[in-house]
Coordinates of C-alpha atoms in Angstrom, one line a residue:
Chain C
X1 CA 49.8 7.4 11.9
X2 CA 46.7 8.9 13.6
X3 CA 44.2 6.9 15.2
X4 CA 41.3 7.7 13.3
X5 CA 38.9 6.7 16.2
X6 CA 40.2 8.8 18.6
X7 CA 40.9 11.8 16.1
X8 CA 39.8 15.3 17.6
X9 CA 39.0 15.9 14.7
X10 CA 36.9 13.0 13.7
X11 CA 35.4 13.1 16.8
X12 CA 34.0 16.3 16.4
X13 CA 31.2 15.0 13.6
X14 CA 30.0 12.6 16.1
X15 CA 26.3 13.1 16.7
X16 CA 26.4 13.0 20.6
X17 CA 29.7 15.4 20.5
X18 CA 28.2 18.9 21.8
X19 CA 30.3 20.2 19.5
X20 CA 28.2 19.1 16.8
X21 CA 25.5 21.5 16.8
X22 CA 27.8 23.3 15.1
X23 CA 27.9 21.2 11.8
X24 CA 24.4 20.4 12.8
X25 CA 21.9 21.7 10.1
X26 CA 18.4 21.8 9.1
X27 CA 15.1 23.4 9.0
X28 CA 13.0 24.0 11.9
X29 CA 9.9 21.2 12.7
X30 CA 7.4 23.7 11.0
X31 CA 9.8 23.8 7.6
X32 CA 9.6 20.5 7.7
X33 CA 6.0 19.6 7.8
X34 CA 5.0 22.5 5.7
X35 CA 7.7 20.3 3.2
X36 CA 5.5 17.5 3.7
X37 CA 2.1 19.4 3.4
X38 CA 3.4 20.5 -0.3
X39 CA 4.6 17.4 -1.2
X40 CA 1.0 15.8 -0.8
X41 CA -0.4 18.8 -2.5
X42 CA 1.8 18.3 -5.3
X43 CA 1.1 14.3 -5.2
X44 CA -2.7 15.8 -5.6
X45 CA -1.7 17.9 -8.3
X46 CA -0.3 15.0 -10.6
X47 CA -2.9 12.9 -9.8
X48 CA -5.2 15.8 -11.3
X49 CA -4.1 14.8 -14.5
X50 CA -6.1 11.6 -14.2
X51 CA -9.9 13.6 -13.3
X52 CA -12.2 15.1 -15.3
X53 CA -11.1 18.5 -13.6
X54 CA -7.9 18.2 -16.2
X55 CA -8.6 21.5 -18.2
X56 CA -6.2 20.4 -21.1
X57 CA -8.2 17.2 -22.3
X58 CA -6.3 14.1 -23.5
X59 CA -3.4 15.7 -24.7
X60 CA -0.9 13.2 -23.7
X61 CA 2.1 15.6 -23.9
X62 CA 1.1 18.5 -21.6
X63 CA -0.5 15.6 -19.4
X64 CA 3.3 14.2 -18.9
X65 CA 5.0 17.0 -18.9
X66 CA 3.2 18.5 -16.2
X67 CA 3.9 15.6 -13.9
X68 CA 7.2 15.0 -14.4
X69 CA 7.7 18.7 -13.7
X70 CA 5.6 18.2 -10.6
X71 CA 7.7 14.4 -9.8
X72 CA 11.1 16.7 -10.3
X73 CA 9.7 19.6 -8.1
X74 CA 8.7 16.6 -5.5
X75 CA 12.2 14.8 -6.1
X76 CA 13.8 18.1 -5.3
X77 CA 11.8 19.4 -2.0
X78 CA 12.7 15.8 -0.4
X79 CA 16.4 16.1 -1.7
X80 CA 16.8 19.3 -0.2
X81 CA 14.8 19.4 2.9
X82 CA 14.1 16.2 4.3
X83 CA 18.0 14.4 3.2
X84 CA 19.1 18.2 4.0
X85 CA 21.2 18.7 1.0
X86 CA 20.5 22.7 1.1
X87 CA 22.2 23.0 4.5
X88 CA 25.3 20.8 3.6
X89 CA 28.7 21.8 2.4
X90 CA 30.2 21.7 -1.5
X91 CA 30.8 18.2 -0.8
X92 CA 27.4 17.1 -2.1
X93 CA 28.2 18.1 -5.5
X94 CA 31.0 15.2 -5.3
X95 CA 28.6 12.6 -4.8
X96 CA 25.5 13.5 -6.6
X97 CA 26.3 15.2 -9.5
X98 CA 28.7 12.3 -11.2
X99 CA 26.2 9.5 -10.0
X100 CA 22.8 11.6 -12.1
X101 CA 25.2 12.4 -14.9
X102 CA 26.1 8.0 -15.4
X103 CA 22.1 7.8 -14.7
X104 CA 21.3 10.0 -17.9
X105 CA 23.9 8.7 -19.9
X106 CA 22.6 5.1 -19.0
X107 CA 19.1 5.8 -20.0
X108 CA 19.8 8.0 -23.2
X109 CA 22.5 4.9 -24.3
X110 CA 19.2 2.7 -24.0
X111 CA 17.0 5.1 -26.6
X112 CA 19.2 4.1 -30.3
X113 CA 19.0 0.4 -29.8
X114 CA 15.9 -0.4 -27.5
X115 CA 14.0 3.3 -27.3
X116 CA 13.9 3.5 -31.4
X117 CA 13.6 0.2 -31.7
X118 CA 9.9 -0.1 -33.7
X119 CA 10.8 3.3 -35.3
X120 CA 10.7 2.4 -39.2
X121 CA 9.4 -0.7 -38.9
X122 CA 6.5 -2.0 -41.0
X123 CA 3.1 -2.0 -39.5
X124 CA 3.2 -6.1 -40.6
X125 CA 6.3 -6.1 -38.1
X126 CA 4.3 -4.6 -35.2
X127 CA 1.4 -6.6 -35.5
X128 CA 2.1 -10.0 -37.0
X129 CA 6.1 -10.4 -35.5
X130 CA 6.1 -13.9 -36.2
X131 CA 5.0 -13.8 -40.0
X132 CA 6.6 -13.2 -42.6
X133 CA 5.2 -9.5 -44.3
X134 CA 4.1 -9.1 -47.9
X135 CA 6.4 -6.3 -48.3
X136 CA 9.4 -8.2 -47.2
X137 CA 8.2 -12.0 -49.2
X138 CA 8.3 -9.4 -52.5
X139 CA 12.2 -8.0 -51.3
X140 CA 10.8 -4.6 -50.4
X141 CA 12.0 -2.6 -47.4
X142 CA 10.4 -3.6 -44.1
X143 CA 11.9 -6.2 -40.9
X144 CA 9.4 -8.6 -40.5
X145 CA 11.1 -11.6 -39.2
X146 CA 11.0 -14.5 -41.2
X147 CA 8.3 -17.0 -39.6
X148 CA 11.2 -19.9 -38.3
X149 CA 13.2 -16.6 -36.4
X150 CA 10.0 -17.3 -34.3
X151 CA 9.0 -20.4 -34.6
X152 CA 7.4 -20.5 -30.8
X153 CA 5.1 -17.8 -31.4
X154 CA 4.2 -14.8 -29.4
X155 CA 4.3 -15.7 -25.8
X156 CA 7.2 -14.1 -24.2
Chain U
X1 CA 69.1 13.1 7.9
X2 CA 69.6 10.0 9.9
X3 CA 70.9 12.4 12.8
X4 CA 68.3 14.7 12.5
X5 CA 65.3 12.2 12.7
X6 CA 66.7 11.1 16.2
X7 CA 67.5 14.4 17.8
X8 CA 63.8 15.4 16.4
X9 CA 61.0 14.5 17.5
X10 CA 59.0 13.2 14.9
X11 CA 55.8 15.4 13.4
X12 CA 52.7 15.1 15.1
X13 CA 49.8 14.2 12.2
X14 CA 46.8 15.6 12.4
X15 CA 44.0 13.7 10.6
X16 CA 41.9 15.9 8.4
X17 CA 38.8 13.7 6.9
X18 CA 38.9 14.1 3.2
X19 CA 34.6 15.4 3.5
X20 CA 33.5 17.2 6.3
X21 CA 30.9 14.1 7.4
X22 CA 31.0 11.1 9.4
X23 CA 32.8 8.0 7.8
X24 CA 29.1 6.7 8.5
X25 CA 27.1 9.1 6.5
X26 CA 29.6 9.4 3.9
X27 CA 29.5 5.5 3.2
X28 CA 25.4 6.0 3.3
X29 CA 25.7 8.5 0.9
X30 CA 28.1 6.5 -1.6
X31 CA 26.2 4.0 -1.3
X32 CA 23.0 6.2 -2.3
X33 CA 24.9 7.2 -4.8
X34 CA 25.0 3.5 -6.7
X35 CA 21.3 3.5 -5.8
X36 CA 20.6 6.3 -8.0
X37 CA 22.3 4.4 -10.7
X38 CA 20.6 1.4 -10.1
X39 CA 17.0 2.7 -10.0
X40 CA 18.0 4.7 -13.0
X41 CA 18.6 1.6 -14.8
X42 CA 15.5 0.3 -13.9
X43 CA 13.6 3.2 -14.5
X44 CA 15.5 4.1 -17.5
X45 CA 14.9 0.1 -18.7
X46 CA 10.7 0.6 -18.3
X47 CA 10.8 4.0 -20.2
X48 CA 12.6 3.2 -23.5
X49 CA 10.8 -0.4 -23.2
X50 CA 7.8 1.2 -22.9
X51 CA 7.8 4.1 -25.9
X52 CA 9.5 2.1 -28.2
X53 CA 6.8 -0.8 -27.9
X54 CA 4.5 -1.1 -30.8
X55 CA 2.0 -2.0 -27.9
X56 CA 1.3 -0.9 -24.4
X57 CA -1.4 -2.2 -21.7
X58 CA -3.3 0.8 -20.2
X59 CA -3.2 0.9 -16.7
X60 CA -6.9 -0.1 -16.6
X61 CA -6.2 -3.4 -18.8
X62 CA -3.7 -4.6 -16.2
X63 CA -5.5 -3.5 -13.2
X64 CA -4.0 -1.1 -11.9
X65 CA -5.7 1.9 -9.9
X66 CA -4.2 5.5 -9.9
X67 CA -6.2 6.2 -6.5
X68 CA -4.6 3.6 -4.9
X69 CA -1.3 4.4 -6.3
X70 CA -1.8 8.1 -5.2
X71 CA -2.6 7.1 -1.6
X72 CA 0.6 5.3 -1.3
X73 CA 2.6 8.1 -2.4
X74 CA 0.9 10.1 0.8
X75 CA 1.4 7.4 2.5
X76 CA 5.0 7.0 2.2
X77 CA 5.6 11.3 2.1
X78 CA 4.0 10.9 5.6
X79 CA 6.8 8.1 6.7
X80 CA 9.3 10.5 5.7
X81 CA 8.3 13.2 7.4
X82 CA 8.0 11.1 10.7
X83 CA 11.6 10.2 10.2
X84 CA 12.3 13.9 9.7
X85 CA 10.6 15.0 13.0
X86 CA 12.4 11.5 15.1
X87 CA 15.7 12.8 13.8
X88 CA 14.5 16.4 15.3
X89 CA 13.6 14.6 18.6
X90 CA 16.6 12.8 18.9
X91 CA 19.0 15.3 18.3
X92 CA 17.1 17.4 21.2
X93 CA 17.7 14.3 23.4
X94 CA 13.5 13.1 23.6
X95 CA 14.1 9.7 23.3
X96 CA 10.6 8.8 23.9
X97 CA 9.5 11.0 21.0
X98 CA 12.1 9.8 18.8
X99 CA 11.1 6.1 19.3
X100 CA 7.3 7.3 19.1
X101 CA 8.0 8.3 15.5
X102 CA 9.8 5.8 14.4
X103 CA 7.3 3.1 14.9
X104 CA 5.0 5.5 13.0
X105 CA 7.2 5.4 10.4
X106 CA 7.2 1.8 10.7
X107 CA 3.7 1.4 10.8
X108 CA 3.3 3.8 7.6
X109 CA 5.7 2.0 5.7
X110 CA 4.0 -1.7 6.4
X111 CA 0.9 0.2 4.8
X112 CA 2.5 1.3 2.2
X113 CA 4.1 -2.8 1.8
X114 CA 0.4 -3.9 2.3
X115 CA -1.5 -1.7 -0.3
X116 CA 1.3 -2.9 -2.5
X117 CA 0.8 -6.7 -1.6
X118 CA -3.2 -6.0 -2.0
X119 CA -2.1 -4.6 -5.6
X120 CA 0.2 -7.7 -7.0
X121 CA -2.8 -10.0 -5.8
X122 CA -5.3 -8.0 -8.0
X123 CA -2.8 -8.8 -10.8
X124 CA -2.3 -12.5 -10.1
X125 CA -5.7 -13.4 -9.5
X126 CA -6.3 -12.6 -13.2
X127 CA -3.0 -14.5 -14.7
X128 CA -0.9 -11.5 -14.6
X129 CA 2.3 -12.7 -13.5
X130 CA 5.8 -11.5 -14.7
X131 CA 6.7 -14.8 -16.3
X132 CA 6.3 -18.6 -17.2
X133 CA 5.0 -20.7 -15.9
X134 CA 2.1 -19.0 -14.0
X135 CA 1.4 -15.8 -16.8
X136 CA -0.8 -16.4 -19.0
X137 CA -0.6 -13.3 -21.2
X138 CA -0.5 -13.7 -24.7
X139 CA 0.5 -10.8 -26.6
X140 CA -2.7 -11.0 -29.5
X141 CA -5.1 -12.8 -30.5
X142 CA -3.4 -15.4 -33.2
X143 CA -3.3 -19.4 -33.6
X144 CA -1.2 -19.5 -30.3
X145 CA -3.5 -17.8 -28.4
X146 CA -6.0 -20.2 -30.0
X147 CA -4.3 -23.2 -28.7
X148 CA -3.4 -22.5 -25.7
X149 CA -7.2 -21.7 -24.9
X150 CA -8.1 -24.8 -26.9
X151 CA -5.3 -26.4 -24.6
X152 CA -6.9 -25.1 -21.0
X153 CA -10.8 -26.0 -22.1
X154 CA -9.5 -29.0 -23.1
X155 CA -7.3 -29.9 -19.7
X156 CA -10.7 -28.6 -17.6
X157 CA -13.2 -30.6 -19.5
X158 CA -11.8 -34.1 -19.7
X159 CA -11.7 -34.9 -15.9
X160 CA -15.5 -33.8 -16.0
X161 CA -16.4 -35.8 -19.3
X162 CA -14.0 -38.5 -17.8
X163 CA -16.6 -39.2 -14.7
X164 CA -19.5 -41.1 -15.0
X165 CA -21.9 -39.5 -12.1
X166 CA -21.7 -35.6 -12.4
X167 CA -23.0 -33.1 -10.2
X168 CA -25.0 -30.2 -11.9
X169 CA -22.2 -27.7 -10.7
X170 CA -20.0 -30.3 -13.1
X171 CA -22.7 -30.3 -15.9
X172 CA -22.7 -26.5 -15.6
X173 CA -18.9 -26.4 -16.1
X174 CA -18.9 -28.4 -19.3
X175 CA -21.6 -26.4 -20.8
X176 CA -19.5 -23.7 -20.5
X177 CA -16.3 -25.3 -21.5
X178 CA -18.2 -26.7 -24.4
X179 CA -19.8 -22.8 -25.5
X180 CA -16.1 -21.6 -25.9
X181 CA -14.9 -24.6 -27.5
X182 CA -17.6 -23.9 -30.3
X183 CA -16.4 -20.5 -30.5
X184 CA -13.1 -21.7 -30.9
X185 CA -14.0 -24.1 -33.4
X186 CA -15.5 -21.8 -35.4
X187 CA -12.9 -18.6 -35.1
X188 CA -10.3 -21.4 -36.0
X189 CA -12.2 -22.8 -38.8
X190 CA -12.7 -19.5 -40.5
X191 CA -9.4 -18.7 -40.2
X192 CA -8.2 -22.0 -42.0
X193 CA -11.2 -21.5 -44.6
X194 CA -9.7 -17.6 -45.3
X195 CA -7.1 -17.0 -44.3
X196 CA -6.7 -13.3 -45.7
X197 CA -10.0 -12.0 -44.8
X198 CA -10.6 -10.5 -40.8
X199 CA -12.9 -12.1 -40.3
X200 CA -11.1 -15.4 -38.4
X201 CA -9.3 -12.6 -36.4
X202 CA -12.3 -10.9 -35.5
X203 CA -13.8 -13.8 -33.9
X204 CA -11.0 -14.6 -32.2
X205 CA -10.5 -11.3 -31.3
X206 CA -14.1 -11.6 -29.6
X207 CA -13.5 -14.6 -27.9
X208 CA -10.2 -12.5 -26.0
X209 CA -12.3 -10.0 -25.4
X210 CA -15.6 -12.1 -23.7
X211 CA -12.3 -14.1 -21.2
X212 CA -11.0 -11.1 -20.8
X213 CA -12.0 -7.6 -21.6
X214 CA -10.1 -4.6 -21.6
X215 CA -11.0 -1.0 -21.0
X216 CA -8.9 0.5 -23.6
X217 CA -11.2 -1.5 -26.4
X218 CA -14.3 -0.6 -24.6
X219 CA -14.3 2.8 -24.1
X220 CA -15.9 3.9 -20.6
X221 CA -18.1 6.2 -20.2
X222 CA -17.0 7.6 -17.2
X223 CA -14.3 9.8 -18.9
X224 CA -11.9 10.4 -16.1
X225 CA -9.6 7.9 -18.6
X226 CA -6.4 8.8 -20.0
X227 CA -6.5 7.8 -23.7
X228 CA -5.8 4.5 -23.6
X229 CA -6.0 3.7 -27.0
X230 CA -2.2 4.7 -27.7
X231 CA -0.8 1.7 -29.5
X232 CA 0.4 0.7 -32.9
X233 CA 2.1 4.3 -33.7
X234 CA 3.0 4.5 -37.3
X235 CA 3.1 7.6 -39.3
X236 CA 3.5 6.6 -42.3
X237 CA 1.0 3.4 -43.0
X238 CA -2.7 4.1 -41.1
X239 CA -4.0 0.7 -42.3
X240 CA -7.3 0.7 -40.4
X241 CA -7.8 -3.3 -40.5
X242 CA -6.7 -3.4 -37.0
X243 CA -8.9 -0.4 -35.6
X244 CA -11.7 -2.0 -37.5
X245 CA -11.0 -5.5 -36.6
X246 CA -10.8 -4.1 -32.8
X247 CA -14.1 -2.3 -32.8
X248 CA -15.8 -5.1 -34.7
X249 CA -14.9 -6.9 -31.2
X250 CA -15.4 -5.0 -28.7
X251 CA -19.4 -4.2 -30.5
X252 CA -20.1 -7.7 -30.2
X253 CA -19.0 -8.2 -26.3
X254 CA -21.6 -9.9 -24.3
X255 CA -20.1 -9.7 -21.2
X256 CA -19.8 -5.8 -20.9
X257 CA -20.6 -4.9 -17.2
X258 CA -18.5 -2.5 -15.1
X259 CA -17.1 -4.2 -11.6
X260 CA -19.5 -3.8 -9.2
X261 CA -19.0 -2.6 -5.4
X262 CA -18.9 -6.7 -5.1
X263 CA -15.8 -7.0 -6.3
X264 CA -12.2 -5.6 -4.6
X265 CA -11.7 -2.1 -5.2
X266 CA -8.9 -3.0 -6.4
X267 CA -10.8 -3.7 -9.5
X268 CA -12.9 -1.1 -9.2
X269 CA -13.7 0.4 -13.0
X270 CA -12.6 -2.6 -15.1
X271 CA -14.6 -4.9 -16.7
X272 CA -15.8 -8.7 -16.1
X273 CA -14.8 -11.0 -18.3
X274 CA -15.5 -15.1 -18.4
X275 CA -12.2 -15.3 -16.4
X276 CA -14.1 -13.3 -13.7
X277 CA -17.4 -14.6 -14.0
X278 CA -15.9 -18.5 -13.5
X279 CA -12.7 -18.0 -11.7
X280 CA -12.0 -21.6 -12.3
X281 CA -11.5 -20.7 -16.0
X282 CA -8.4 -19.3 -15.5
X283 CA -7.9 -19.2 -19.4
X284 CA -5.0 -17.6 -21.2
X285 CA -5.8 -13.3 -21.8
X286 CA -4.6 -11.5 -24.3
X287 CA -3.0 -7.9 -23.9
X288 CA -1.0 -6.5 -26.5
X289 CA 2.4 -5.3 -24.4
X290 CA 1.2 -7.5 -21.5
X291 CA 4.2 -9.4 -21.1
X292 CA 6.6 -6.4 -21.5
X293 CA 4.9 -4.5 -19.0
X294 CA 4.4 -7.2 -16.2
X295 CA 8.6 -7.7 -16.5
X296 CA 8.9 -4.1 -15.8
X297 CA 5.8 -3.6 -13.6
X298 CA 6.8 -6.1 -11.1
X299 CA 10.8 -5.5 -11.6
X300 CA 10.7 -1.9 -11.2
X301 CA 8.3 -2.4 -7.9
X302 CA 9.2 -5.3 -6.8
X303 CA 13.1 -4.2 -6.2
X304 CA 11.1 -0.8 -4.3
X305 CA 9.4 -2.9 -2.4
X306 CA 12.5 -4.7 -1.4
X307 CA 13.9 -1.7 -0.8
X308 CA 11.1 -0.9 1.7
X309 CA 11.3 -4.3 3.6
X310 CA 15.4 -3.2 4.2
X311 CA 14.0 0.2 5.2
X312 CA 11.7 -1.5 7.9
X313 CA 13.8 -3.9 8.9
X314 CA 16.3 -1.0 10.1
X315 CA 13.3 0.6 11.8
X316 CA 12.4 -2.4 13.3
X317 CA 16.0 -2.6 15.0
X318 CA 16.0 1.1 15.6
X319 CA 13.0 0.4 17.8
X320 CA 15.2 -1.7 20.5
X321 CA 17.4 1.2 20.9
X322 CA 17.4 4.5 23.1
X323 CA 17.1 6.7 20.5
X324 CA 18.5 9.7 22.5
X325 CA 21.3 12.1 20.9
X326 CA 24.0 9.5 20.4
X327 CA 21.9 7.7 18.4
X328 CA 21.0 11.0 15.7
X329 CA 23.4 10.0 13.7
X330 CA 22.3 6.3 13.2
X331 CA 18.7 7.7 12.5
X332 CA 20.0 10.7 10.1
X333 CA 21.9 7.6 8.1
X334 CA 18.5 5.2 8.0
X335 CA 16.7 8.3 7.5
X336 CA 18.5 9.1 4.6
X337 CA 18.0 5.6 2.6
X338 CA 14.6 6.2 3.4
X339 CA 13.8 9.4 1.6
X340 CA 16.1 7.9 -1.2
X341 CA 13.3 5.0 -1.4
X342 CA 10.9 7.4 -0.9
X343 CA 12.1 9.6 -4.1
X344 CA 12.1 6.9 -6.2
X345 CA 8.5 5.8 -5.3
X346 CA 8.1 9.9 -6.4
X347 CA 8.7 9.3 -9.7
X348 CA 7.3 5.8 -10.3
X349 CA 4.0 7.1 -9.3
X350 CA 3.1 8.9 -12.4
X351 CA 5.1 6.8 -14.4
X352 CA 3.4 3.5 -14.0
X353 CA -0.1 4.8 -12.7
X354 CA -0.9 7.9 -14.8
X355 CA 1.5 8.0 -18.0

């Protein structure tokens, strides 16, 4: 049995081995704070959403999908400089790739029951969830919650 | 075979390491790799809560600035990068250099902890708290709401009635006290009188509006506001009672004044409402979604800011150390959970500040 400890091998990822300038990786000091420099400016850039310099108005859509392209640009610049993913081996894939795929699949499970949740329902539902609608007393379609579903009212 | 193994000597193993890291960094990295789910969860838990709600609080209602919120995302790309450049120095064996950054990037990151702290207390000081018993949201402006302002008035006036000798501070109080119990009264009465006509639902509409007023009713006129009228999204049925019944409301607010430099920035923009003007009020408020998005609000930054604390706390022991090349790979490892917390704070920026 080896004795991982005292492995060669193993030994030769150790940070204060020589030998690790080899595996060692990364960017120079100017990369990296030219990195940071365009992470602020993009941190300015999705905060320009919120001033009156915004030349799209209030439409909300263009409004968020322009900053979650910027947050995913961001997201991306740390990952790959400053955690140094661009420099490291096929390895990463191993680790990062199944983790974002149960991350999606975790949020996109929440949409049919929680995300979709008011979709269809009766404006009475929305607004008065403790009363029992007019379109659902007379047996039409609608999900207003009978009043003793409820009984404690609104609060939480 | 049995001859063979002893006239043999046995193999000699070589151990190959499954990834070509440290065991350190590769437990870091599995470990960032549950993170990712976790914050997903979270994240992913505040997003379908909040577009599925029939009602969300704009960040204005709740208190929330998007400056401040901005700052603190500069703030915390500035901690990483100081991690970045201590790695750098450590790996070139400056362990003065390396240490020097690190307690920068301990210093940024209790800024970061403090502008958050100064945040939560611009939320508690107006009743916005996650939960029972301290919140005292109310999600509209019904009977409930009705009582449990009835209920406060009522807990705040007796002691003062109960006494025989009263200051004028006291006989102030009960003046007021008394002023929204007649409001009450009669918002409560019309509503018994009528029940199917707005009108009981307007005044008490008004009287959550005058405790506490929020800017997406009141539209401001500084227009460097997202739309934050986005609520109540039906296709189908565009009943305007509750558009009407809202602006009814917010025409009739007396106490319509923009915070003044007086007040914490942290308020800065929003508007006064009795709960402001007599902070010993402290009456139930009314936001549609409120209670939704104080749950996430404070879940979603409350586990960051945990996350932070951990972060400083390995700085914090990282400062009693040499930090000379053997030590490179304990600051690549912190380093790393720290751009991790760091990317989640990227993307719940825009979410809870500007969406």
């Amino acid at each position: 049995m080896a004795n991982l400890s005292h492995d060669p091998a193993h030994q030769s990822f150790d940070a204060a081995d020589p030998h690790s300038a080899e595996h060692g990786h990364g960017g120079s000091t100017r990369t990296y704070v030219m990195v940071a420099l365009a992470l602020v400016f993009l941190t300015a850039c999705s905060y320009w959403t919120y001033t009156p310099f915004w030349p799209f108005g209030d439409n909300l859509a263009i409004k968020r999908t322009w900053m979650m392209a910027v947050s995913c640009t961001k997201a991306m610049l740390v990952i790959l400089f400053f955690m140094h993913l661009k420099w490291e081996a096929n390895w990463k894939w191993v680790l990062t790739v199944p983790a974002s795929m149960m991350s999606l699949l975790l949020v996109l499970a929440l949409v049919p029951d929680v995300g979709r949740r008011m979709r269809g329902a009766s404006r009475e539902r929305m607004t008065h969830a403790a009363e029992l609608s007019a379109p659902a007393a007379a047996g039409k379609s609608g999900t207003a919650l009978h009043p003793a579903e409820h009984p404690a009212g609104e609060k939480h | 075979m049995s001859d063979h193994s002893h006239s043999a000597h046995p193999p000699k193993l070589e151990y190959q390491p499954a990834l070509p890291i440290p065991n350190g960094k590769l437990c870091l990295w599995l470990f960032l790799s549950t993170e990712i789910m976790f914050f997903a969860g979270l994240i992913g838990a505040y997003i379908v809560l909040r577009f599925g709600a029939p009602a969300w609080p704009s960040t204005h209602d709740v208190h929330l600035v998007e400056l401040m919120g901005a700052i603190n995302t500069a703030v915390l790309i500035g901690s990483s990068i100081t991690v970045v450049l201590a790695l750098e120095a450590a790996k070139q064996n400056n362990a003065s250099l390396a240490k020097s950054w690190i307690v920068l990037t301990l210093v940024l990151g209790s800024v970061f902890l403090g502008v958050k702290a100064f945040e939560y207390r611009a939320k508690f000081s107006h009743g916005i708290y996650p939960g029972l018993p301290h919140s005292g949201i109310y999600e509209s402006a019904n009977v409930n709401y009705a009582a449990a302002v009835r209920l406060r008035v009522a807990e705040l006036k007796n002691p003062l009635a109960a006494q025989e000798k009263r200051t004028e501070e006291e006989d102030a109080k009960i003046q007021v006290l008394d002023s929204i119990a007649a409001e009450l009264d009669v918002a409560e009465k019309t509503l018994r009188d009528n029940p199917e006509s707005p009108e009981g639902r307007v005044l008490l509409l008004r009287l959550a509006d005058r405790i506490y007023p929020r800017a997406s009713v009141h539209a401001l006129q500084d227009g460097n506001m997202h739309d934050e009228r986005e609520h109540l999204k039906i296709e189908d049925d565009q009943d305007p009672l509750e558009e009407e019944i809202e602006k009814a409301a917010s025409a009739g607010t007396p106490l319509l004044t923009l915070a003044s430099a007086e007040t914490s920035h942290a308020d800065a923009g929003h508007l006064i409402g009795l709960n402001d003007q007599y902070p010993w009020l402290k009456l139930p408020i009314m936001i549609p979604g409120g209670n939704t998005w104080a749950s996430t609000y404070f879940l979603v930054t409350g586990f960051h800011a945990i996350h932070v604390i951990v972060g400083l706390i390995a700085f914090g022991l990282l400062c009693t150390q040499t930090l000379n090349a053997a030590y490179s790979g304990v600051i690549e490892n912190v380093g790393l959970y720290w751009h991790f917390v760091d990317l989640v704070w990227i993307f719940l920026f825009p979410l809870l500040y500007l969406f």
